[in-house]
Amino acid sequence: MSETRLKTGTIVEGLIDHVNTRGQGVILDLYRPVLIPNTLPGERVRGRITHLGAHQGAGVVEEILSPSRHRIPPVCPHVPVCGGCDFGCVDYEAQLRLKSG
């Protein structure tokens, strides 16, 4: 994807490469890294760009196209909108691995 096509409001698809220390999934296969909360490594997602900075972008999940095998139903109905539980949709074993780095 070219830089001119990556702008606020753009819908993108990509593979979550890893989760950063703040619990956000990172898509690396776009022009610049894009952070998408509530996603897991290995998931293919469709997201909407909400912010573009000089070195990375941020977005929100529109659809999880290929879910991780570690994804579970959220433990709280507010997980998708609250933002308080970075790993509320991840099984416990995967949470331990993600949190330990």
PDB file of C-alpha atoms in Angstrom:
ATOM      1  CA  MET A   1       0.000   0.000   0.000  1.00  0.00           C
ATOM      2  CA  SER A   2       1.434   3.394  -0.912  1.00  0.00           C
ATOM      3  CA  GLU A   3       1.777   6.217   1.571  1.00  0.00           C
ATOM      4  CA  THR A   4      -0.833   8.295  -0.272  1.00  0.00           C
ATOM      5  CA  ARG A   5      -3.475   5.614   0.283  1.00  0.00           C
ATOM      6  CA  LEU A   6      -2.810   5.307   4.023  1.00  0.00           C
ATOM      7  CA  LYS A   7      -4.805   8.124   5.608  1.00  0.00           C
ATOM      8  CA  THR A   8      -7.301   8.659   8.397  1.00  0.00           C
ATOM      9  CA  GLY A   9     -10.538   6.808   7.715  1.00  0.00           C
ATOM     10  CA  THR A  10      -8.936   4.319   5.313  1.00  0.00           C
ATOM     11  CA  ILE A  11      -9.968   0.684   5.760  1.00  0.00           C
ATOM     12  CA  VAL A  12      -6.919  -1.597   5.758  1.00  0.00           C
ATOM     13  CA  GLU A  13      -6.344  -5.333   6.027  1.00  0.00           C
ATOM     14  CA  GLY A  14      -3.285  -6.896   7.541  1.00  0.00           C
ATOM     15  CA  LEU A  15      -1.700  -9.574   9.676  1.00  0.00           C
ATOM     16  CA  ILE A  16      -1.036  -8.832  13.335  1.00  0.00           C
ATOM     17  CA  ASP A  17       2.691  -9.448  13.725  1.00  0.00           C
ATOM     18  CA  HIS A  18       2.958  -9.018  17.499  1.00  0.00           C
ATOM     19  CA  VAL A  19       1.394  -7.270  20.476  1.00  0.00           C
ATOM     20  CA  ASN A  20       3.222  -4.260  21.934  1.00  0.00           C
ATOM     21  CA  THR A  21       3.729  -3.564  25.645  1.00  0.00           C
ATOM     22  CA  ARG A  22       0.412  -1.691  25.783  1.00  0.00           C
ATOM     23  CA  GLY A  23      -1.517  -4.720  24.496  1.00  0.00           C
ATOM     24  CA  GLN A  24      -2.091  -3.374  20.992  1.00  0.00           C
ATOM     25  CA  GLY A  25      -1.709  -5.589  17.961  1.00  0.00           C
ATOM     26  CA  VAL A  26       0.788  -4.305  15.393  1.00  0.00           C
ATOM     27  CA  ILE A  27       0.352  -4.616  11.625  1.00  0.00           C
ATOM     28  CA  LEU A  28       3.743  -4.299   9.936  1.00  0.00           C
ATOM     29  CA  ASP A  29       2.841  -5.039   6.310  1.00  0.00           C
ATOM     30  CA  LEU A  30       1.538  -1.531   5.537  1.00  0.00           C
ATOM     31  CA  TYR A  31       3.557   1.603   4.710  1.00  0.00           C
ATOM     32  CA  ARG A  32       4.163   2.127   8.448  1.00  0.00           C
ATOM     33  CA  PRO A  33       3.226   0.150  11.573  1.00  0.00           C
ATOM     34  CA  VAL A  34      -0.441   0.419  12.528  1.00  0.00           C
ATOM     35  CA  LEU A  35      -1.578  -0.310  16.102  1.00  0.00           C
ATOM     36  CA  ILE A  36      -4.925  -2.082  16.449  1.00  0.00           C
ATOM     37  CA  PRO A  37      -6.209  -2.790  19.993  1.00  0.00           C
ATOM     38  CA  ASN A  38      -8.049  -6.021  20.870  1.00  0.00           C
ATOM     39  CA  THR A  39      -6.145  -8.119  18.341  1.00  0.00           C
ATOM     40  CA  LEU A  40      -3.738 -11.038  18.720  1.00  0.00           C
ATOM     41  CA  PRO A  41      -0.584 -12.189  16.946  1.00  0.00           C
ATOM     42  CA  GLY A  42      -1.360 -14.194  13.818  1.00  0.00           C
ATOM     43  CA  GLU A  43      -4.825 -12.721  13.296  1.00  0.00           C
ATOM     44  CA  ARG A  44      -5.741 -11.235   9.925  1.00  0.00           C
ATOM     45  CA  VAL A  45      -7.894  -8.181  10.545  1.00  0.00           C
ATOM     46  CA  ARG A  46      -9.702  -5.401   8.765  1.00  0.00           C
ATOM     47  CA  GLY A  47      -9.345  -2.092  10.555  1.00  0.00           C
ATOM     48  CA  ARG A  48     -10.073   1.591  10.117  1.00  0.00           C
ATOM     49  CA  ILE A  49      -7.239   4.110  10.506  1.00  0.00           C
ATOM     50  CA  THR A  50      -8.121   6.663  13.201  1.00  0.00           C
ATOM     51  CA  HIS A  51      -4.783   8.465  13.577  1.00  0.00           C
ATOM     52  CA  LEU A  52      -1.562   8.782  11.608  1.00  0.00           C
ATOM     53  CA  GLY A  53       1.631   9.961  13.242  1.00  0.00           C
ATOM     54  CA  ALA A  54       5.055  10.493  11.714  1.00  0.00           C
ATOM     55  CA  HIS A  55       6.182   6.920  12.353  1.00  0.00           C
ATOM     56  CA  GLN A  56       3.062   4.843  13.025  1.00  0.00           C
ATOM     57  CA  GLY A  57      -0.675   4.826  12.785  1.00  0.00           C
ATOM     58  CA  ALA A  58      -3.507   3.728  15.034  1.00  0.00           C
ATOM     59  CA  GLY A  59      -6.842   2.217  14.252  1.00  0.00           C
ATOM     60  CA  VAL A  60      -9.829   0.238  15.421  1.00  0.00           C
ATOM     61  CA  VAL A  61     -10.960  -3.248  14.504  1.00  0.00           C
ATOM     62  CA  GLU A  62     -13.702  -3.399  11.922  1.00  0.00           C
ATOM     63  CA  GLU A  63     -13.600  -7.193  11.515  1.00  0.00           C
ATOM     64  CA  ILE A  64     -11.403 -10.101  12.534  1.00  0.00           C
ATOM     65  CA  LEU A  65     -11.029 -12.061   9.314  1.00  0.00           C
ATOM     66  CA  SER A  66      -8.987 -14.935  10.721  1.00  0.00           C
ATOM     67  CA  PRO A  67      -9.110 -15.250  14.536  1.00  0.00           C
ATOM     68  CA  SER A  68      -6.317 -16.631  16.687  1.00  0.00           C
ATOM     69  CA  ARG A  69      -6.852 -20.024  18.264  1.00  0.00           C
ATOM     70  CA  HIS A  70      -6.225 -18.240  21.591  1.00  0.00           C
ATOM     71  CA  ARG A  71      -9.203 -15.907  21.182  1.00  0.00           C
ATOM     72  CA  ILE A  72     -12.050 -16.603  23.615  1.00  0.00           C
ATOM     73  CA  PRO A  73     -15.395 -14.906  24.178  1.00  0.00           C
ATOM     74  CA  PRO A  74     -14.771 -11.714  26.182  1.00  0.00           C
ATOM     75  CA  VAL A  75     -14.981 -12.125  29.947  1.00  0.00           C
ATOM     76  CA  CYS A  76     -16.884  -8.826  30.125  1.00  0.00           C
ATOM     77  CA  PRO A  77     -19.451  -7.446  27.653  1.00  0.00           C
ATOM     78  CA  HIS A  78     -17.642  -4.077  27.666  1.00  0.00           C
ATOM     79  CA  VAL A  79     -14.239  -5.365  26.453  1.00  0.00           C
ATOM     80  CA  PRO A  80     -14.642  -4.089  22.860  1.00  0.00           C
ATOM     81  CA  VAL A  81     -15.552  -0.528  23.899  1.00  0.00           C
ATOM     82  CA  CYS A  82     -14.064   0.058  27.357  1.00  0.00           C
ATOM     83  CA  GLY A  83     -10.361  -0.421  26.722  1.00  0.00           C
ATOM     84  CA  GLY A  84      -9.687  -1.400  30.323  1.00  0.00           C
ATOM     85  CA  CYS A  85      -8.874  -5.050  29.608  1.00  0.00           C
ATOM     86  CA  ASP A  86      -6.114  -5.378  27.017  1.00  0.00           C
ATOM     87  CA  PHE A  87      -6.331  -9.159  27.126  1.00  0.00           C
ATOM     88  CA  GLY A  88     -10.018  -9.736  27.943  1.00  0.00           C
ATOM     89  CA  CYS A  89     -10.499 -11.889  24.836  1.00  0.00           C
ATOM     90  CA  VAL A  90      -7.398 -14.092  25.223  1.00  0.00           C
ATOM     91  CA  ASP A  91      -7.114 -17.467  26.960  1.00  0.00           C
ATOM     92  CA  TYR A  92      -5.068 -17.435  30.157  1.00  0.00           C
ATOM     93  CA  GLU A  93      -2.055 -19.379  28.847  1.00  0.00           C
ATOM     94  CA  ALA A  94      -1.653 -16.965  25.917  1.00  0.00           C
ATOM     95  CA  GLN A  95      -2.061 -14.004  28.292  1.00  0.00           C
ATOM     96  CA  LEU A  96       0.897 -15.228  30.323  1.00  0.00           C
ATOM     97  CA  ARG A  97       3.068 -15.533  27.199  1.00  0.00           C
ATOM     98  CA  LEU A  98       2.048 -12.112  25.885  1.00  0.00           C
ATOM     99  CA  LYS A  99       2.666 -10.394  29.203  1.00  0.00           C
ATOM    100  CA  SER A 100       6.060 -11.992  29.771  1.00  0.00           C
ATOM    101  CA  GLY A 101       7.377 -10.667  26.479  1.00  0.00           C
TER     102      GLY A 101
END
